[in-house]
Amino acid sequence: MVAHARELDPFECCGLLAGSNGTVRHHYRITNTVAKDARAAQVFEEAHVKGLSHLPDMTRAEVAYFMDPKEMLAAFKDMRQRQLDLTAIYHSHTGSPAYPSSTDIGLAYYPEAAYMIVSLQKKSQPDIRAYWIRDRQVVPAEFHSI
Amino acid sequence: MIKVRIPTPLRPLTRGQGEVEANGASVAEVIADLDSMHPGLKQRLYDERGELRRFVNIYVNEEDIRFLKGKETALKEGDEMSIVPAIAGGR
Ligand SMILES: [Zn+2]
């Protein structure tokens, strides 16, 4: 995840982690299409979160992400075939802390997944944190590397 | 029958089922049929103007219905429909 975040910096990266019984077994990088997909701005607008329409296309991906819907569907299909569940949804914050923004909270449609954020605010010291976001409430989620 | 994949946030309405079956000749008809069996589902998918909410992705046999005919996209026996909420956020 950190490698993915660094590769795309200053743009936000995003992806999915899948596993079973809370153990991650598979990692899917998903393309951030926020700058390319006109619908992304409409989704943000509908949720009354960050306005994107005023930003130039290139800047949008520095402050927001929108997962490519086709890649998402393919990842979910792959999870079913591998009999894995969605464990976490991650994205990077390239210049802000690893805490969910009001945009992240307003667009959190997956109560079963942990939302993980990789912060590159301190470039040499990436910070990764996980949260449950349910009914607009943010609760830190525990995880450890094995 | 059309097989419909239900995302986790809507499963409380389908008694926890991730896959249900419904009848209908179009996406809109299938959603109406689903709503008759699982009341409340339609309201979660449509906005107050009766249009599909923007964050709701619907696929018929893996094709995004936005690139087909939207909720009027025709369905036939054996087709699969997936409902997948968008994943997005920012800083
Ligand atoms: Zn964020």
PDB file of C-alpha atoms and ligand atoms in Angstrom:
ATOM      1  CA  MET A   1       0.000   0.000   0.000  1.00  0.00           C
ATOM      2  CA  VAL A   2       2.834   2.366   0.865  1.00  0.00           C
ATOM      3  CA  ALA A   3       4.574   1.523  -2.415  1.00  0.00           C
ATOM      4  CA  HIS A   4       1.341   2.184  -4.289  1.00  0.00           C
ATOM      5  CA  ALA A   5       0.863   5.502  -2.478  1.00  0.00           C
ATOM      6  CA  ARG A   6       4.442   6.577  -3.212  1.00  0.00           C
ATOM      7  CA  GLU A   7       4.199   5.664  -6.890  1.00  0.00           C
ATOM      8  CA  LEU A   8       1.167   7.867  -7.379  1.00  0.00           C
ATOM      9  CA  ASP A   9       2.193  10.755  -5.112  1.00  0.00           C
ATOM     10  CA  PRO A  10       1.068  13.630  -5.427  1.00  0.00           C
ATOM     11  CA  PHE A  11      -2.072  11.860  -6.627  1.00  0.00           C
ATOM     12  CA  GLU A  12      -4.183   9.720  -4.319  1.00  0.00           C
ATOM     13  CA  CYS A  13      -3.992   5.969  -4.814  1.00  0.00           C
ATOM     14  CA  CYS A  14      -6.779   3.542  -3.930  1.00  0.00           C
ATOM     15  CA  GLY A  15      -7.355  -0.164  -3.658  1.00  0.00           C
ATOM     16  CA  LEU A  16      -9.008  -3.075  -1.909  1.00  0.00           C
ATOM     17  CA  LEU A  17      -7.808  -5.756   0.468  1.00  0.00           C
ATOM     18  CA  ALA A  18      -9.582  -9.090   0.635  1.00  0.00           C
ATOM     19  CA  GLY A  19      -9.281 -11.930   3.082  1.00  0.00           C
ATOM     20  CA  SER A  20     -11.028 -14.366   5.317  1.00  0.00           C
ATOM     21  CA  ASN A  21     -11.729 -14.145   9.034  1.00  0.00           C
ATOM     22  CA  GLY A  22     -10.127 -10.736   9.099  1.00  0.00           C
ATOM     23  CA  THR A  23      -6.797 -11.894   7.656  1.00  0.00           C
ATOM     24  CA  VAL A  24      -5.799 -10.163   4.428  1.00  0.00           C
ATOM     25  CA  ARG A  25      -4.874 -12.561   1.637  1.00  0.00           C
ATOM     26  CA  HIS A  26      -5.157 -10.503  -1.516  1.00  0.00           C
ATOM     27  CA  HIS A  27      -4.415  -6.935  -2.575  1.00  0.00           C
ATOM     28  CA  TYR A  28      -6.110  -5.187  -5.505  1.00  0.00           C
ATOM     29  CA  ARG A  29      -4.806  -1.912  -6.842  1.00  0.00           C
ATOM     30  CA  ILE A  30      -7.675   0.027  -8.386  1.00  0.00           C
ATOM     31  CA  THR A  31      -7.238   2.979 -10.732  1.00  0.00           C
ATOM     32  CA  ASN A  32      -8.269   6.361  -9.347  1.00  0.00           C
ATOM     33  CA  THR A  33     -10.474   7.735 -12.127  1.00  0.00           C
ATOM     34  CA  VAL A  34     -11.642  10.855 -10.305  1.00  0.00           C
ATOM     35  CA  ALA A  35     -10.025  13.099 -12.928  1.00  0.00           C
ATOM     36  CA  LYS A  36     -11.334  11.129 -15.909  1.00  0.00           C
ATOM     37  CA  ASP A  37     -14.866  10.176 -14.979  1.00  0.00           C
ATOM     38  CA  ALA A  38     -17.434  12.971 -15.120  1.00  0.00           C
ATOM     39  CA  ARG A  39     -19.691  10.953 -12.851  1.00  0.00           C
ATOM     40  CA  ALA A  40     -17.223  11.175  -9.966  1.00  0.00           C
ATOM     41  CA  ALA A  41     -18.018  14.859  -9.425  1.00  0.00           C
ATOM     42  CA  GLN A  42     -21.751  14.021  -9.469  1.00  0.00           C
ATOM     43  CA  VAL A  43     -21.275  11.319  -6.824  1.00  0.00           C
ATOM     44  CA  PHE A  44     -19.408  13.803  -4.625  1.00  0.00           C
ATOM     45  CA  GLU A  45     -22.072  16.439  -5.191  1.00  0.00           C
ATOM     46  CA  GLU A  46     -24.905  14.017  -4.397  1.00  0.00           C
ATOM     47  CA  ALA A  47     -23.306  13.152  -1.061  1.00  0.00           C
ATOM     48  CA  HIS A  48     -22.886  16.885  -0.282  1.00  0.00           C
ATOM     49  CA  VAL A  49     -19.166  16.487   0.228  1.00  0.00           C
ATOM     50  CA  LYS A  50     -16.211  18.105  -1.465  1.00  0.00           C
ATOM     51  CA  GLY A  51     -17.074  20.038  -4.632  1.00  0.00           C
ATOM     52  CA  LEU A  52     -14.826  18.936  -7.482  1.00  0.00           C
ATOM     53  CA  SER A  53     -16.359  20.743 -10.431  1.00  0.00           C
ATOM     54  CA  HIS A  54     -14.343  23.908  -9.877  1.00  0.00           C
ATOM     55  CA  LEU A  55     -11.022  22.054  -9.820  1.00  0.00           C
ATOM     56  CA  PRO A  56      -8.979  21.354 -12.946  1.00  0.00           C
ATOM     57  CA  ASP A  57      -8.915  17.634 -13.830  1.00  0.00           C
ATOM     58  CA  MET A  58      -5.305  17.142 -12.769  1.00  0.00           C
ATOM     59  CA  THR A  59      -5.808  18.673  -9.338  1.00  0.00           C
ATOM     60  CA  ARG A  60      -8.832  16.481  -8.586  1.00  0.00           C
ATOM     61  CA  ALA A  61      -6.722  13.360  -8.133  1.00  0.00           C
ATOM     62  CA  GLU A  62      -4.527  15.176  -5.615  1.00  0.00           C
ATOM     63  CA  VAL A  63      -7.464  15.682  -3.270  1.00  0.00           C
ATOM     64  CA  ALA A  64      -9.857  12.869  -4.071  1.00  0.00           C
ATOM     65  CA  TYR A  65     -10.267   9.343  -5.389  1.00  0.00           C
ATOM     66  CA  PHE A  66     -12.968   7.492  -7.257  1.00  0.00           C
ATOM     67  CA  MET A  67     -12.422   3.799  -7.926  1.00  0.00           C
ATOM     68  CA  ASP A  68     -12.761   2.665 -11.509  1.00  0.00           C
ATOM     69  CA  PRO A  69     -16.175   0.929 -11.453  1.00  0.00           C
ATOM     70  CA  LYS A  70     -15.160  -1.757 -13.952  1.00  0.00           C
ATOM     71  CA  GLU A  71     -12.024  -2.695 -12.001  1.00  0.00           C
ATOM     72  CA  MET A  72     -14.033  -2.752  -8.776  1.00  0.00           C
ATOM     73  CA  LEU A  73     -16.521  -5.185 -10.265  1.00  0.00           C
ATOM     74  CA  ALA A  74     -13.676  -7.396 -11.512  1.00  0.00           C
ATOM     75  CA  ALA A  75     -12.068  -7.343  -8.043  1.00  0.00           C
ATOM     76  CA  PHE A  76     -15.339  -8.333  -6.344  1.00  0.00           C
ATOM     77  CA  LYS A  77     -15.779 -11.162  -8.834  1.00  0.00           C
ATOM     78  CA  ASP A  78     -12.233 -12.359  -8.162  1.00  0.00           C
ATOM     79  CA  MET A  79     -12.944 -12.283  -4.414  1.00  0.00           C
ATOM     80  CA  ARG A  80     -16.011 -14.483  -4.895  1.00  0.00           C
ATOM     81  CA  GLN A  81     -13.973 -16.955  -6.946  1.00  0.00           C
ATOM     82  CA  ARG A  82     -11.256 -17.045  -4.289  1.00  0.00           C
ATOM     83  CA  GLN A  83     -13.925 -17.203  -1.559  1.00  0.00           C
ATOM     84  CA  LEU A  84     -12.540 -14.090   0.079  1.00  0.00           C
ATOM     85  CA  ASP A  85     -14.434 -11.201   1.618  1.00  0.00           C
ATOM     86  CA  LEU A  86     -13.779  -7.501   1.285  1.00  0.00           C
ATOM     87  CA  THR A  87     -11.616  -6.702   4.317  1.00  0.00           C
ATOM     88  CA  ALA A  88     -10.462  -3.148   3.720  1.00  0.00           C
ATOM     89  CA  ILE A  89     -10.756  -0.176   1.386  1.00  0.00           C
ATOM     90  CA  TYR A  90      -7.618   1.950   1.272  1.00  0.00           C
ATOM     91  CA  HIS A  91      -6.505   5.239  -0.205  1.00  0.00           C
ATOM     92  CA  SER A  92      -3.718   7.710   0.369  1.00  0.00           C
ATOM     93  CA  HIS A  93      -3.624  11.209   1.744  1.00  0.00           C
ATOM     94  CA  THR A  94      -0.570  12.779   0.188  1.00  0.00           C
ATOM     95  CA  GLY A  95      -0.534  15.941   2.270  1.00  0.00           C
ATOM     96  CA  SER A  96      -2.828  15.399   5.223  1.00  0.00           C
ATOM     97  CA  PRO A  97      -2.963  13.060   8.231  1.00  0.00           C
ATOM     98  CA  ALA A  98      -4.234   9.464   8.169  1.00  0.00           C
ATOM     99  CA  TYR A  99      -7.649  10.417   9.426  1.00  0.00           C
ATOM    100  CA  PRO A 100     -10.916  10.170   7.442  1.00  0.00           C
ATOM    101  CA  SER A 101     -11.941  13.512   5.952  1.00  0.00           C
ATOM    102  CA  SER A 102     -15.570  14.612   5.918  1.00  0.00           C
ATOM    103  CA  THR A 103     -15.500  13.523   2.265  1.00  0.00           C
ATOM    104  CA  ASP A 104     -14.366  10.024   3.263  1.00  0.00           C
ATOM    105  CA  ILE A 105     -17.099   9.839   5.891  1.00  0.00           C
ATOM    106  CA  GLY A 106     -19.830  11.131   3.595  1.00  0.00           C
ATOM    107  CA  LEU A 107     -18.952   8.576   0.918  1.00  0.00           C
ATOM    108  CA  ALA A 108     -18.456   5.533   3.153  1.00  0.00           C
ATOM    109  CA  TYR A 109     -20.978   3.067   1.751  1.00  0.00           C
ATOM    110  CA  TYR A 110     -19.291  -0.124   3.001  1.00  0.00           C
ATOM    111  CA  PRO A 111     -19.938  -0.740   6.707  1.00  0.00           C
ATOM    112  CA  GLU A 112     -18.284  -4.190   6.645  1.00  0.00           C
ATOM    113  CA  ALA A 113     -14.904  -2.965   5.418  1.00  0.00           C
ATOM    114  CA  ALA A 114     -12.202  -1.209   7.389  1.00  0.00           C
ATOM    115  CA  TYR A 115     -11.226   2.074   5.782  1.00  0.00           C
ATOM    116  CA  MET A 116      -7.444   2.334   5.685  1.00  0.00           C
ATOM    117  CA  ILE A 117      -5.598   5.541   4.987  1.00  0.00           C
ATOM    118  CA  VAL A 118      -1.927   5.824   4.079  1.00  0.00           C
ATOM    119  CA  SER A 119      -0.666   9.301   4.898  1.00  0.00           C
ATOM    120  CA  LEU A 120       2.411  10.573   3.097  1.00  0.00           C
ATOM    121  CA  GLN A 121       2.338  13.861   4.932  1.00  0.00           C
ATOM    122  CA  LYS A 122       5.768  12.975   6.313  1.00  0.00           C
ATOM    123  CA  LYS A 123       7.309  11.461   3.199  1.00  0.00           C
ATOM    124  CA  SER A 124       9.929   9.390   5.011  1.00  0.00           C
ATOM    125  CA  GLN A 125       7.487   8.201   7.648  1.00  0.00           C
ATOM    126  CA  PRO A 126       4.279   6.916   6.069  1.00  0.00           C
ATOM    127  CA  ASP A 127       1.471   6.553   8.573  1.00  0.00           C
ATOM    128  CA  ILE A 128      -1.182   3.870   8.061  1.00  0.00           C
ATOM    129  CA  ARG A 129      -4.369   3.837  10.078  1.00  0.00           C
ATOM    130  CA  ALA A 130      -7.641   1.959   9.866  1.00  0.00           C
ATOM    131  CA  TYR A 131     -11.178   2.896  10.843  1.00  0.00           C
ATOM    132  CA  TRP A 132     -14.718   1.633  10.762  1.00  0.00           C
ATOM    133  CA  ILE A 133     -17.013   4.263   9.296  1.00  0.00           C
ATOM    134  CA  ARG A 134     -20.631   3.410  10.033  1.00  0.00           C
ATOM    135  CA  ASP A 135     -23.575   5.807  10.092  1.00  0.00           C
ATOM    136  CA  ARG A 136     -21.085   8.668   9.803  1.00  0.00           C
ATOM    137  CA  GLN A 137     -19.342   7.583  13.013  1.00  0.00           C
ATOM    138  CA  VAL A 138     -15.598   6.960  12.856  1.00  0.00           C
ATOM    139  CA  VAL A 139     -14.126   4.323  15.157  1.00  0.00           C
ATOM    140  CA  PRO A 140     -10.424   3.350  15.011  1.00  0.00           C
ATOM    141  CA  ALA A 141      -9.964  -0.248  13.821  1.00  0.00           C
ATOM    142  CA  GLU A 142      -7.163  -2.457  15.059  1.00  0.00           C
ATOM    143  CA  PHE A 143      -4.836  -4.256  12.699  1.00  0.00           C
ATOM    144  CA  HIS A 144      -1.350  -5.659  12.813  1.00  0.00           C
ATOM    145  CA  SER A 145       1.164  -6.882  10.276  1.00  0.00           C
ATOM    146  CA  ILE A 146       2.060 -10.563  10.265  1.00  0.00           C
TER     147      ILE A 146
ATOM    148  CA  MET B   1     -35.655 -15.219 -13.133  1.00  0.00           C
ATOM    149  CA  ILE B   2     -32.864 -12.706 -12.835  1.00  0.00           C
ATOM    150  CA  LYS B   3     -30.116 -13.282 -10.285  1.00  0.00           C
ATOM    151  CA  VAL B   4     -29.338 -10.085  -8.382  1.00  0.00           C
ATOM    152  CA  ARG B   5     -26.228  -9.488  -6.258  1.00  0.00           C
ATOM    153  CA  ILE B   6     -27.006  -7.335  -3.248  1.00  0.00           C
ATOM    154  CA  PRO B   7     -24.237  -5.249  -1.626  1.00  0.00           C
ATOM    155  CA  THR B   8     -23.718  -5.570   2.133  1.00  0.00           C
ATOM    156  CA  PRO B   9     -25.285  -2.213   3.064  1.00  0.00           C
ATOM    157  CA  LEU B  10     -28.588  -3.405   1.565  1.00  0.00           C
ATOM    158  CA  ARG B  11     -28.513  -6.927   2.995  1.00  0.00           C
ATOM    159  CA  PRO B  12     -30.442  -6.017   6.134  1.00  0.00           C
ATOM    160  CA  LEU B  13     -33.364  -5.587   3.712  1.00  0.00           C
ATOM    161  CA  THR B  14     -32.873  -9.030   2.144  1.00  0.00           C
ATOM    162  CA  ARG B  15     -32.528 -10.900   5.449  1.00  0.00           C
ATOM    163  CA  GLY B  16     -28.785 -11.045   4.972  1.00  0.00           C
ATOM    164  CA  GLN B  17     -28.871 -12.628   1.532  1.00  0.00           C
ATOM    165  CA  GLY B  18     -26.152 -11.543  -0.886  1.00  0.00           C
ATOM    166  CA  GLU B  19     -27.936 -13.054  -3.851  1.00  0.00           C
ATOM    167  CA  VAL B  20     -31.634 -12.941  -4.539  1.00  0.00           C
ATOM    168  CA  GLU B  21     -33.844 -13.662  -7.531  1.00  0.00           C
ATOM    169  CA  ALA B  22     -36.426 -11.414  -9.089  1.00  0.00           C
ATOM    170  CA  ASN B  23     -38.560 -11.058 -12.192  1.00  0.00           C
ATOM    171  CA  GLY B  24     -38.713  -8.266 -14.704  1.00  0.00           C
ATOM    172  CA  ALA B  25     -37.965  -7.381 -18.308  1.00  0.00           C
ATOM    173  CA  SER B  26     -35.860  -4.342 -17.414  1.00  0.00           C
ATOM    174  CA  VAL B  27     -33.622  -3.131 -14.595  1.00  0.00           C
ATOM    175  CA  ALA B  28     -36.428  -0.860 -13.337  1.00  0.00           C
ATOM    176  CA  GLU B  29     -38.908  -3.770 -13.326  1.00  0.00           C
ATOM    177  CA  VAL B  30     -36.501  -6.002 -11.433  1.00  0.00           C
ATOM    178  CA  ILE B  31     -35.943  -3.257  -8.845  1.00  0.00           C
ATOM    179  CA  ALA B  32     -39.735  -2.866  -8.488  1.00  0.00           C
ATOM    180  CA  ASP B  33     -40.096  -6.636  -8.033  1.00  0.00           C
ATOM    181  CA  LEU B  34     -37.249  -6.678  -5.493  1.00  0.00           C
ATOM    182  CA  ASP B  35     -38.922  -3.855  -3.603  1.00  0.00           C
ATOM    183  CA  SER B  36     -42.196  -5.808  -3.409  1.00  0.00           C
ATOM    184  CA  MET B  37     -40.299  -8.682  -1.744  1.00  0.00           C
ATOM    185  CA  HIS B  38     -37.856  -6.544   0.230  1.00  0.00           C
ATOM    186  CA  PRO B  39     -39.609  -3.250   0.952  1.00  0.00           C
ATOM    187  CA  GLY B  40     -37.323  -0.253   1.204  1.00  0.00           C
ATOM    188  CA  LEU B  41     -34.831  -1.369  -1.385  1.00  0.00           C
ATOM    189  CA  LYS B  42     -36.137   0.909  -4.091  1.00  0.00           C
ATOM    190  CA  GLN B  43     -35.920   3.941  -1.841  1.00  0.00           C
ATOM    191  CA  ARG B  44     -32.250   3.219  -1.192  1.00  0.00           C
ATOM    192  CA  LEU B  45     -31.481   3.020  -4.916  1.00  0.00           C
ATOM    193  CA  TYR B  46     -33.544   5.916  -6.286  1.00  0.00           C
ATOM    194  CA  ASP B  47     -33.417   9.606  -5.480  1.00  0.00           C
ATOM    195  CA  GLU B  48     -36.478  11.801  -4.859  1.00  0.00           C
ATOM    196  CA  ARG B  49     -36.823  12.413  -8.613  1.00  0.00           C
ATOM    197  CA  GLY B  50     -37.110   8.701  -9.280  1.00  0.00           C
ATOM    198  CA  GLU B  51     -33.652   8.438 -10.852  1.00  0.00           C
ATOM    199  CA  LEU B  52     -30.968   5.976  -9.807  1.00  0.00           C
ATOM    200  CA  ARG B  53     -28.704   7.535  -7.206  1.00  0.00           C
ATOM    201  CA  ARG B  54     -25.321   8.498  -8.626  1.00  0.00           C
ATOM    202  CA  PHE B  55     -23.289   6.350  -6.260  1.00  0.00           C
ATOM    203  CA  VAL B  56     -25.185   3.210  -7.230  1.00  0.00           C
ATOM    204  CA  ASN B  57     -23.479   1.205  -9.968  1.00  0.00           C
ATOM    205  CA  ILE B  58     -25.654  -1.418 -11.616  1.00  0.00           C
ATOM    206  CA  TYR B  59     -24.204  -3.979 -13.948  1.00  0.00           C
ATOM    207  CA  VAL B  60     -26.025  -6.420 -16.189  1.00  0.00           C
ATOM    208  CA  ASN B  61     -23.769  -9.362 -17.006  1.00  0.00           C
ATOM    209  CA  GLU B  62     -20.812  -7.132 -16.057  1.00  0.00           C
ATOM    210  CA  GLU B  63     -21.826  -4.246 -18.323  1.00  0.00           C
ATOM    211  CA  ASP B  64     -22.436  -0.927 -16.578  1.00  0.00           C
ATOM    212  CA  ILE B  65     -26.043   0.029 -17.368  1.00  0.00           C
ATOM    213  CA  ARG B  66     -24.937   3.650 -17.821  1.00  0.00           C
ATOM    214  CA  PHE B  67     -23.385   2.515 -21.077  1.00  0.00           C
ATOM    215  CA  LEU B  68     -26.526   0.558 -21.963  1.00  0.00           C
ATOM    216  CA  LYS B  69     -29.982   2.056 -21.469  1.00  0.00           C
ATOM    217  CA  GLY B  70     -29.813   2.963 -17.799  1.00  0.00           C
ATOM    218  CA  LYS B  71     -32.684   1.613 -15.747  1.00  0.00           C
ATOM    219  CA  GLU B  72     -34.582   0.820 -18.966  1.00  0.00           C
ATOM    220  CA  THR B  73     -31.884  -1.715 -19.922  1.00  0.00           C
ATOM    221  CA  ALA B  74     -33.641  -4.900 -21.034  1.00  0.00           C
ATOM    222  CA  LEU B  75     -33.124  -8.156 -19.159  1.00  0.00           C
ATOM    223  CA  LYS B  76     -33.812 -11.705 -20.167  1.00  0.00           C
ATOM    224  CA  GLU B  77     -34.095 -15.022 -18.360  1.00  0.00           C
ATOM    225  CA  GLY B  78     -30.773 -16.025 -16.837  1.00  0.00           C
ATOM    226  CA  ASP B  79     -29.227 -12.554 -16.818  1.00  0.00           C
ATOM    227  CA  GLU B  80     -27.250 -11.451 -13.781  1.00  0.00           C
ATOM    228  CA  MET B  81     -27.562  -8.047 -12.229  1.00  0.00           C
ATOM    229  CA  SER B  82     -25.064  -6.647  -9.704  1.00  0.00           C
ATOM    230  CA  ILE B  83     -25.642  -3.644  -7.471  1.00  0.00           C
ATOM    231  CA  VAL B  84     -22.322  -2.136  -6.333  1.00  0.00           C
ATOM    232  CA  PRO B  85     -22.019   1.168  -4.450  1.00  0.00           C
ATOM    233  CA  ALA B  86     -19.241   3.488  -5.607  1.00  0.00           C
ATOM    234  CA  ILE B  87     -16.037   3.698  -3.584  1.00  0.00           C
ATOM    235  CA  ALA B  88     -14.728   7.229  -3.313  1.00  0.00           C
ATOM    236  CA  GLY B  89     -13.324   9.787  -0.911  1.00  0.00           C
ATOM    237  CA  GLY B  90     -10.601  12.327  -0.588  1.00  0.00           C
ATOM    238  CA  ARG B  91      -8.513  14.330   1.801  1.00  0.00           C
TER     239      ARG B  91
HETATM  240 ZN    ZN C   1      -9.432  10.446   2.441  1.00  0.00          ZN
END
